[in-house]
Short mmCIF file of C-alpha atoms and ligand atoms in Angstrom, two decimals:
data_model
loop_
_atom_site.label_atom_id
_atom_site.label_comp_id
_atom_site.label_asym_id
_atom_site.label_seq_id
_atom_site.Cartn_x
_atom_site.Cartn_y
_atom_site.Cartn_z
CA UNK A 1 -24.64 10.67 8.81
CA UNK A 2 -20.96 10.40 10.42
CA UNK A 3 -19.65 8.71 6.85
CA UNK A 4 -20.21 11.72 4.95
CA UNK A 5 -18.14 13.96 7.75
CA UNK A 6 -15.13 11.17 6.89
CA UNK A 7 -13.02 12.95 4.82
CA UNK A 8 -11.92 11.38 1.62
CA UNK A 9 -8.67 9.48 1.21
CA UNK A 10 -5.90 10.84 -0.62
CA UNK A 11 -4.03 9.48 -3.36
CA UNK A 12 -0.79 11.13 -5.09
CA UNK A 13 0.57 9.64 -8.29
CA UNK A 14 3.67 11.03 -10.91
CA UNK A 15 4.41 10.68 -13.75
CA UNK A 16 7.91 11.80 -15.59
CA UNK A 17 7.64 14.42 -18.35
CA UNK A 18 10.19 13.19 -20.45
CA UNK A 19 9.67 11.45 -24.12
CA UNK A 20 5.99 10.31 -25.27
CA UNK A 21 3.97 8.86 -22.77
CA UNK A 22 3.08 5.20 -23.94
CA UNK A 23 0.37 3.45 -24.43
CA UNK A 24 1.50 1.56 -21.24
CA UNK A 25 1.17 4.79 -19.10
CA UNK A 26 -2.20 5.33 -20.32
CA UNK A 27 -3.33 1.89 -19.42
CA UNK A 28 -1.25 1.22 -16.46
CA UNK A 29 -1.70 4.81 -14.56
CA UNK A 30 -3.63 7.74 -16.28
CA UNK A 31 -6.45 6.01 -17.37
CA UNK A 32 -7.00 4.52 -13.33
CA UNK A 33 -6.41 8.42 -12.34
CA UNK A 34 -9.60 9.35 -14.37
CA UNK A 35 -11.12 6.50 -12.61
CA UNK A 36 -10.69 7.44 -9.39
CA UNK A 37 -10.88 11.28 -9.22
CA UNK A 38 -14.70 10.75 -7.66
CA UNK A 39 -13.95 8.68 -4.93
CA UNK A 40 -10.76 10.39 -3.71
CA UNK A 41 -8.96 13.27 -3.48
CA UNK A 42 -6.19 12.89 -5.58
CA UNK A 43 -3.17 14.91 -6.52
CA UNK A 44 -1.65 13.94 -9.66
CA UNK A 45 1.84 15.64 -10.38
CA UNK A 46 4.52 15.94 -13.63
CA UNK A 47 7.49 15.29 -11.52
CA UNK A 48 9.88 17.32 -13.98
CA UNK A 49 12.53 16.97 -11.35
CA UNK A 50 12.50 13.27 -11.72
CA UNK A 51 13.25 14.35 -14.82
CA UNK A 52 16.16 15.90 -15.05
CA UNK A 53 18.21 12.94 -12.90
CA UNK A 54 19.04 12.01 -16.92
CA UNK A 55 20.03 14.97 -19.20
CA UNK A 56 17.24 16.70 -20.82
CA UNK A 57 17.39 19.58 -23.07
CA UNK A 58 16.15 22.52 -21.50
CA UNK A 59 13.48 23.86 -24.02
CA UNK A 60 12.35 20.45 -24.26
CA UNK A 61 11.65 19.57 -21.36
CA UNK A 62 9.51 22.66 -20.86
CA UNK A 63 7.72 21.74 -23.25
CA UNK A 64 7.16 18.35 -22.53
CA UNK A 65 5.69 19.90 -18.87
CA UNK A 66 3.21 21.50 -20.55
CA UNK A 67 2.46 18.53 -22.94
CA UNK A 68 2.09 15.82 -20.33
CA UNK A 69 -0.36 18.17 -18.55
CA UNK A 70 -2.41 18.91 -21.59
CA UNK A 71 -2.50 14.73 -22.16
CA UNK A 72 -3.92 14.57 -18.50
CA UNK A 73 -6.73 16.78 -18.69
CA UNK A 74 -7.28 14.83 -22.38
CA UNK A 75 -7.54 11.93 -21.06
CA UNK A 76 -10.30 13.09 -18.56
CA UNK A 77 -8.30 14.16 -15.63
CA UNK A 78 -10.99 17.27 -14.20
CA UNK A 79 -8.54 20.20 -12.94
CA UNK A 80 -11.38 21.26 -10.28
CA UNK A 81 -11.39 17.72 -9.01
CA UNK A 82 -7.64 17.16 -8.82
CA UNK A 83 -4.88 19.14 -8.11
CA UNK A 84 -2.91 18.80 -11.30
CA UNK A 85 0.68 20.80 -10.97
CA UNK A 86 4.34 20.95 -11.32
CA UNK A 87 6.75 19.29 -9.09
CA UNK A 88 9.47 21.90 -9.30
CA UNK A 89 6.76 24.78 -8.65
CA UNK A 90 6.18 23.18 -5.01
CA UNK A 91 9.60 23.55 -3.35
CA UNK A 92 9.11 21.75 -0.39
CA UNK A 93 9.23 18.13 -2.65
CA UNK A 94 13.18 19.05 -2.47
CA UNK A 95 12.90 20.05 1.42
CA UNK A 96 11.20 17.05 2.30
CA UNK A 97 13.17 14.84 0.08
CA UNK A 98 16.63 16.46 1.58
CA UNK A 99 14.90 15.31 5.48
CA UNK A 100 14.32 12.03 4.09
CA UNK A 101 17.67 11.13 2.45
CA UNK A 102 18.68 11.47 6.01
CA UNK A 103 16.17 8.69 6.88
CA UNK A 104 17.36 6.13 3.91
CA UNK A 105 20.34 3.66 3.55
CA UNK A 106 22.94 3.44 1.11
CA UNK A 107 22.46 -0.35 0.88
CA UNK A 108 18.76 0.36 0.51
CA UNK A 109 19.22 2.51 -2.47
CA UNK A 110 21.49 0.01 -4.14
CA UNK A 111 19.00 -2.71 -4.33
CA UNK A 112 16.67 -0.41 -6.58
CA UNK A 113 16.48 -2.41 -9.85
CA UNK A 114 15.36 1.17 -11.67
CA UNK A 115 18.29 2.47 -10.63
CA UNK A 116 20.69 -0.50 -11.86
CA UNK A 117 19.19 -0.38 -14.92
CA UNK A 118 19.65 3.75 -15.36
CA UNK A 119 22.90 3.64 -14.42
CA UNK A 120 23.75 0.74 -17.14
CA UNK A 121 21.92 2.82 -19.69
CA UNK A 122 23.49 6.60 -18.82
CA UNK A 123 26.50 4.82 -17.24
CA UNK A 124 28.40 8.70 -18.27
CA UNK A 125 26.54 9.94 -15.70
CA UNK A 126 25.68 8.14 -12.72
CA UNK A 127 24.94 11.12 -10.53
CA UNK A 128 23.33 11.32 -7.07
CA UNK A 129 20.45 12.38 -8.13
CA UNK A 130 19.87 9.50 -10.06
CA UNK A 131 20.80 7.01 -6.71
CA UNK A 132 18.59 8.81 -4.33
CA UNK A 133 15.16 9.61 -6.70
CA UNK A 134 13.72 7.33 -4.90
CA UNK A 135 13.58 9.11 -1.84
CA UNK A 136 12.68 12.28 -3.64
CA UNK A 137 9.62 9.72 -4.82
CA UNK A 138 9.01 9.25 -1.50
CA UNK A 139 8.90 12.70 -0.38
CA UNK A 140 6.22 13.31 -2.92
CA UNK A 141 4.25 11.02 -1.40
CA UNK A 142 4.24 11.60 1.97
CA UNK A 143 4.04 15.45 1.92
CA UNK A 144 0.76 14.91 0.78
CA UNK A 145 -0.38 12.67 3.85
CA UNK A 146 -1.26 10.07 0.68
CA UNK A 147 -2.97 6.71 1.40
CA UNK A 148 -3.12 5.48 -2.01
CA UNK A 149 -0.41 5.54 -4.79
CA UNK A 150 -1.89 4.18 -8.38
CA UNK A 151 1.39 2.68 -10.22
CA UNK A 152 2.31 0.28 -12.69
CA UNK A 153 4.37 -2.82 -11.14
CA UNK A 154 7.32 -1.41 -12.02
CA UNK A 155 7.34 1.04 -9.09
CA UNK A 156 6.12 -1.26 -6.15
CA UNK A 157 9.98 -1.39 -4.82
CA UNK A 158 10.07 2.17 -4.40
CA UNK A 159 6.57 2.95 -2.85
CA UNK A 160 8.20 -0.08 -0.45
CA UNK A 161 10.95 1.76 0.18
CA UNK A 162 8.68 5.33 0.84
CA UNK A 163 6.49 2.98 2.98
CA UNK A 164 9.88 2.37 5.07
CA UNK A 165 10.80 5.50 5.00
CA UNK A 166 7.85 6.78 6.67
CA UNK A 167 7.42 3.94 9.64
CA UNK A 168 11.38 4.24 10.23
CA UNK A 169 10.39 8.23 10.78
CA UNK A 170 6.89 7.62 12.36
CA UNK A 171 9.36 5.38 14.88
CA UNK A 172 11.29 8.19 15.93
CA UNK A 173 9.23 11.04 15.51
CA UNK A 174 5.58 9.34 16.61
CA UNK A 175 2.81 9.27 13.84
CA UNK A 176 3.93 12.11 11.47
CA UNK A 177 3.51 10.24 8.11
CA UNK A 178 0.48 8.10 6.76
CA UNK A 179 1.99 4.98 5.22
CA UNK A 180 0.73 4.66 1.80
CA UNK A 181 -0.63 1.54 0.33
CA UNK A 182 -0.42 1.07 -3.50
CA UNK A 183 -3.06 0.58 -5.62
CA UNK A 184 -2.12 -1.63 -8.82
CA UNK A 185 -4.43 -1.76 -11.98
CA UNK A 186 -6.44 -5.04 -12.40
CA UNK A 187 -5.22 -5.78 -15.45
CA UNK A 188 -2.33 -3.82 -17.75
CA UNK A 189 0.00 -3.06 -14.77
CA UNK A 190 2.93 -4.33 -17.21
CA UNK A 191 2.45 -3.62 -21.20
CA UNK A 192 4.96 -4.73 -22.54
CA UNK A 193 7.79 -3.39 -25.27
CA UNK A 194 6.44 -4.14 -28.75
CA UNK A 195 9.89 -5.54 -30.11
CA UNK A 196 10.77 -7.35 -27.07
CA UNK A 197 8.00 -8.61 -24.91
CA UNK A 198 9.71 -9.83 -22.13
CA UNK A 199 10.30 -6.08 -21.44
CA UNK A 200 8.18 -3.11 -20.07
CA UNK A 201 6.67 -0.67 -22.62
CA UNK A 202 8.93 2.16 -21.81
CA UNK A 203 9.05 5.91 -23.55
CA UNK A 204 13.14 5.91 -23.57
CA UNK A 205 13.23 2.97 -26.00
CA UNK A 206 13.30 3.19 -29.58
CA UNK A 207 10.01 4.53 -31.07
CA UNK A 208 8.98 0.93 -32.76
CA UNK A 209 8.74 -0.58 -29.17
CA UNK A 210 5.73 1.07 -27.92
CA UNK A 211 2.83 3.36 -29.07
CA UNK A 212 2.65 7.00 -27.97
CA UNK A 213 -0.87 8.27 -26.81
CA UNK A 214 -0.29 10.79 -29.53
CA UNK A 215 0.38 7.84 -32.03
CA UNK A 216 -1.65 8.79 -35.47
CA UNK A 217 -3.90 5.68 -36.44
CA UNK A 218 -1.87 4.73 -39.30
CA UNK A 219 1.21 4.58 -37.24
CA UNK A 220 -0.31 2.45 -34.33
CA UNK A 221 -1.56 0.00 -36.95
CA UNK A 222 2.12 -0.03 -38.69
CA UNK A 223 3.80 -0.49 -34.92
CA UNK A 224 1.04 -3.31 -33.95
CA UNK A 225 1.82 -5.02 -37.34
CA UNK A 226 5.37 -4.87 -36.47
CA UNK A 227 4.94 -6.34 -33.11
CA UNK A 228 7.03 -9.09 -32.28
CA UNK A 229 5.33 -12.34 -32.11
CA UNK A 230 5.94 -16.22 -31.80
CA UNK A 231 5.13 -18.46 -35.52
CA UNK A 232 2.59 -20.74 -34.16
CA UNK A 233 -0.60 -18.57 -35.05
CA UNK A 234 -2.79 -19.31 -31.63
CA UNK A 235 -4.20 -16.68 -30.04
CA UNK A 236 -4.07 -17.91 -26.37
CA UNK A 237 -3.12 -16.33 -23.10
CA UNK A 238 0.63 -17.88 -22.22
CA UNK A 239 2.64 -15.17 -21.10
CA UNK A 240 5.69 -17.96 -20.40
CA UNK A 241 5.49 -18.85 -23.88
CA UNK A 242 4.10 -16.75 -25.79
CA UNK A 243 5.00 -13.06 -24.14
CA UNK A 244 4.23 -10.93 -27.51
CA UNK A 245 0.92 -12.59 -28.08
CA UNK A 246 0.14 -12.44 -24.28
CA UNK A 247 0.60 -8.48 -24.38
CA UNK A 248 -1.59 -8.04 -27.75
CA UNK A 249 -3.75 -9.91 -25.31
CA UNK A 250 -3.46 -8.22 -22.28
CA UNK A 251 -4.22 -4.82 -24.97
CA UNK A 252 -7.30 -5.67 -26.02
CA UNK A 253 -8.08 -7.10 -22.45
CA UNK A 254 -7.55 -3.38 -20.80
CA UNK A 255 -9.60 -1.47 -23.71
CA UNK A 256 -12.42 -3.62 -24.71
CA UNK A 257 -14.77 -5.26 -22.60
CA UNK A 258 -14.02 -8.92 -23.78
CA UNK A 259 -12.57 -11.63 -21.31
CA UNK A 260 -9.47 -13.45 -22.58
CA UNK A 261 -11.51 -16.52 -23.60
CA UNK A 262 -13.91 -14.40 -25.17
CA UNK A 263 -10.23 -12.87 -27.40
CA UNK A 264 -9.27 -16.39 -27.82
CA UNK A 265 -12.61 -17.97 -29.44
CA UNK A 266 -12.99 -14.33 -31.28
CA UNK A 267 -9.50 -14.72 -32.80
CA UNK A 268 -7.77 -18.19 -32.47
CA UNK A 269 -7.10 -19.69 -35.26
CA UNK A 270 -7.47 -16.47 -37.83
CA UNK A 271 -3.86 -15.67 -38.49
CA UNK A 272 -1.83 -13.12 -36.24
CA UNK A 273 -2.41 -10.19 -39.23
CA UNK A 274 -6.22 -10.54 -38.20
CA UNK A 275 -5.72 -10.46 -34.69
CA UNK A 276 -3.37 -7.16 -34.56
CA UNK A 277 -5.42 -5.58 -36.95
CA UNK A 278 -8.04 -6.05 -33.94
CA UNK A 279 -5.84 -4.90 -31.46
CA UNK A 280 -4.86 -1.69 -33.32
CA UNK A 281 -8.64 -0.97 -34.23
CA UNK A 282 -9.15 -1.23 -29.97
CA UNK A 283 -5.94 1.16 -29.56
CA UNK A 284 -6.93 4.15 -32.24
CA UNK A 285 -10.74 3.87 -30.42
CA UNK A 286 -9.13 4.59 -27.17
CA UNK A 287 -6.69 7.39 -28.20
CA UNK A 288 -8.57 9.25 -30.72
CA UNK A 289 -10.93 11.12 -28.12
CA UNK A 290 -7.89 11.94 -26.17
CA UNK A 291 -5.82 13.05 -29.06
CA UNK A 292 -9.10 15.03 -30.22
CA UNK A 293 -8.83 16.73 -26.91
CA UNK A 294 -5.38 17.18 -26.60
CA UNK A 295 -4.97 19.29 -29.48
CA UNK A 296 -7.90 21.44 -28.27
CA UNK A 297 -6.79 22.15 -25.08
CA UNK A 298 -2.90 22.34 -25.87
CA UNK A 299 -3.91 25.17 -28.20
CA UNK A 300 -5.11 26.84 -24.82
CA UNK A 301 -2.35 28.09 -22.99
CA UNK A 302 -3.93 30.34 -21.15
CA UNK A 303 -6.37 27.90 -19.86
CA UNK A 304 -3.00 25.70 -19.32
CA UNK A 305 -1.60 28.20 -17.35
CA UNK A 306 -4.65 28.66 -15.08
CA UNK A 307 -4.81 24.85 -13.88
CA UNK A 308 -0.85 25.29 -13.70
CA UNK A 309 -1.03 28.15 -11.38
CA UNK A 310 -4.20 26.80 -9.52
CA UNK A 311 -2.54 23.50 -9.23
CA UNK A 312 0.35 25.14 -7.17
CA UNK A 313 -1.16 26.83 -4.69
CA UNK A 314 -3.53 23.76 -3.69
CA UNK A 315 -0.56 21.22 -3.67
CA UNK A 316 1.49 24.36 -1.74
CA UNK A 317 -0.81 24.23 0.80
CA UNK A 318 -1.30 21.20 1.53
CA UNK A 319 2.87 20.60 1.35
CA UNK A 320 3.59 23.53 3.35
CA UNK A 321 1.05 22.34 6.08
CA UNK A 322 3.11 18.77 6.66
CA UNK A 323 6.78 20.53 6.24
CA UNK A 324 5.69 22.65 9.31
CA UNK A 325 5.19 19.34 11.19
CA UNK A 326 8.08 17.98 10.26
CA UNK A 327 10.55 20.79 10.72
CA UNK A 328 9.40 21.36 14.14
CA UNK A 329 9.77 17.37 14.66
CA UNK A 330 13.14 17.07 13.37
CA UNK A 331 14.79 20.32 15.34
CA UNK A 332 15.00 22.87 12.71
CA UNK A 333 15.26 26.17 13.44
CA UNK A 334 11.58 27.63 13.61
CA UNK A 335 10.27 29.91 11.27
CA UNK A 336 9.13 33.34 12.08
CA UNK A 337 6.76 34.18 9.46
P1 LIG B 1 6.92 6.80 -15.94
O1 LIG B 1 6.67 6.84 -17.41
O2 LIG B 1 8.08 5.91 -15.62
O3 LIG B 1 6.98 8.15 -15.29
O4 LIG B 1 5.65 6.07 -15.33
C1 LIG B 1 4.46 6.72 -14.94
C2 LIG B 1 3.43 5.71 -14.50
O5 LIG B 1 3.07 4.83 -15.59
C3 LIG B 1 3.91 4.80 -13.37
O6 LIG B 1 2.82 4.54 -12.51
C4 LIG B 1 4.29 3.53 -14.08
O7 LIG B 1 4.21 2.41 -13.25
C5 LIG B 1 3.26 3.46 -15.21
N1 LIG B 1 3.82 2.72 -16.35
C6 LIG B 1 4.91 3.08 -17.07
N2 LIG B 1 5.16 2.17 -18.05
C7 LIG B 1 4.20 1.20 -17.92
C8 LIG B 1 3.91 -0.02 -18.62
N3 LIG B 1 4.65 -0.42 -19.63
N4 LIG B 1 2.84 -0.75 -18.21
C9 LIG B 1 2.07 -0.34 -17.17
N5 LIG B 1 2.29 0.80 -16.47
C10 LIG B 1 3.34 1.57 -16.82
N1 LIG B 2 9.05 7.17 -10.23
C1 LIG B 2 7.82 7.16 -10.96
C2 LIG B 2 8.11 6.55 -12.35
O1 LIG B 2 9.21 6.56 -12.81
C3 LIG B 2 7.25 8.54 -11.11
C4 LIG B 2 6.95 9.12 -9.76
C5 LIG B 2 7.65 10.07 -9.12
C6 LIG B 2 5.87 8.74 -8.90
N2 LIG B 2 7.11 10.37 -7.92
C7 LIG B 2 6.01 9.57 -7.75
C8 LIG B 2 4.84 7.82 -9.01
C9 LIG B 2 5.13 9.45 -6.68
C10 LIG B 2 3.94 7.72 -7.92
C11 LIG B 2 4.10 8.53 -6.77
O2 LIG B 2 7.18 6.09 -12.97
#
């Protein structure tokens, strides 16, 4: 009786609207959201001012807004179930995230490997933006009172640092924040770049490395075939190794309901053509229901609009409830409303 008075726990995840989203996102975050939009109650946000910590061209990245929302609700995400929305439309991720840059170390921020590496590749503009995003990454979370954060690995060192940031507050302030755990997929937490598997499939490399969601069949095949791969034909699971086989792998793994010994006594032994041919037929089953969708519903803007607007005011209130807290906590001057 009591249980089903427990209220549900709450998960936030982001994801950037900039480029295609990869195969990798699909597997490593959006597909887990669809997963776990029963259980919990999640709010899943296009954090567009994530985005713009690297130059983006306006109109574009409008558009890609709307695009990575229409790819969400493809790939299954239910609009009534989640709050789906727009970073920038909920202004207090920018309040909060100002508070908590007060709350964060310089020498913190520096260790950030994402940030190394974005400052090597845009190293014309190093900005502050780009330095303190992950604090902005932690406001998102904890405005929403979040207990679970589904990521990829590549983001465990900044839902660390948010996890700091909110017991280094809690410490001063008494229990304000939740501290978040994160909630890593079983298997496809890293895909990795299809020219250079020793690196994350990531949608600001070149288009060869990975495989857009949107991909067209033909074109996943071509960029599977492509793939980078060792010359000693065996189809076994050696990441050290063998790192492009390993990912092929670790693809087929994710979508199909084989185990990796299963892959290897399916394929071992059959040439590498065989095997990615495999891999791409797993791929285009995956994304052609989604990419079937997505063109339905991007056609839709007013439907768009309405989970856009919707979104909003359920994240706003939610957001707006937690800023109160914390504004009184931290001395601001009180609102009169
Ligand atoms: P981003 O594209 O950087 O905004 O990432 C959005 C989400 O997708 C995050 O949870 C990432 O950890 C996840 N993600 C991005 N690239 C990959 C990848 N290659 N493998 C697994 N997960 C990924
Ligand atoms: N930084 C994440 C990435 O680059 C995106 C993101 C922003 C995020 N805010 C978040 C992910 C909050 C989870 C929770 O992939």
């Amino acid at each position: 009786m009591e249980a089903q008075n427990t209220p549900k726990q709450r998960i936030f995840s982001g994801i950037q609207p900039t480029g295609n989203l990869t195969l990798g996102n699909y597997i490593g975050a959006l597909r887990n959201f669809g997963v776990l939009q029963n259980e919990y109650d999640c709010l899943y946000s296009i954090v567009d001012m994530h985005a713009i910590t690297v130059r983006q061209e306006p109109s574009e990245l409008r558009k890609a807004c709307l695009r990575t929302m229409a790819i969400f609700l493809a790939s299954g995400l239910d609009p009534e179930k989640n709050i789906i929305y727009f970073q920038s439309q909920v202004p207090q991720h920018a309040e909060l995230g100002w508070i908590l840059d007060c709350f964060t170390y310089m020498g913190e921020l520096s260790r950030m490997t994402q940030f190394k590496d974005k400052s090597a590749k845009h190293a014309d503009n190093i900005n502050a933006g780009l330095f303190t995003y992950p604090v902005l990454m932690a406001a998102d979370i904890l405005l929403y009172m979040t207990n679970l954060v589904p990521i990829g690995a590549d983001q465990k060192q900044h839902l660390e640092l948010a996890r700091d940031i909110a017991l280094r507050f809690n410490a001063v302030y008494g229990d304000v924040f939740n501290v978040p755990e994160g909630y890593f997929p079983k298997v496809g937490a890293r895909i990795m770049s299809l020219q250079d598997p020793t690196r994350k499939m990531s949608k600001s490399d070149p288009e060869e490395c990975y495989i857009a969601i949107l991909d067209k069949p033909e074109i996943i095949r071509k960029k599977l075939r492509r793939a980078v791969t060792d010359s000693d034909n065996s189809v076994v699971f050696d990441p050290e190794n063998k790192p492009g086989i390993a990912n092929l792998m670790s693809i087929m793994y994710a979508l199909s309901d084989k185990s990796m010994d299963e892959i290897t006594a399916d394929y071992d032994g059959k040439g590498y053509g065989v095997f990615k041919d495999a891999v791409a037929d797993c791929v285009i089953s995956a994304l052609e229901p989604i990419q079937k969708e997505y063109d339905r519903i991007s056609a839709d803007k007013a439907y768009l609009e309405q989970v856009m607007i919707s979104g909003r005011e359920r994240a706003e209130q939610i957001a707006w409830k937690t800023m109160l807290k914390v504004r009184k906590k931290v001395g601001l001057a009180a609102l009169k409303l």
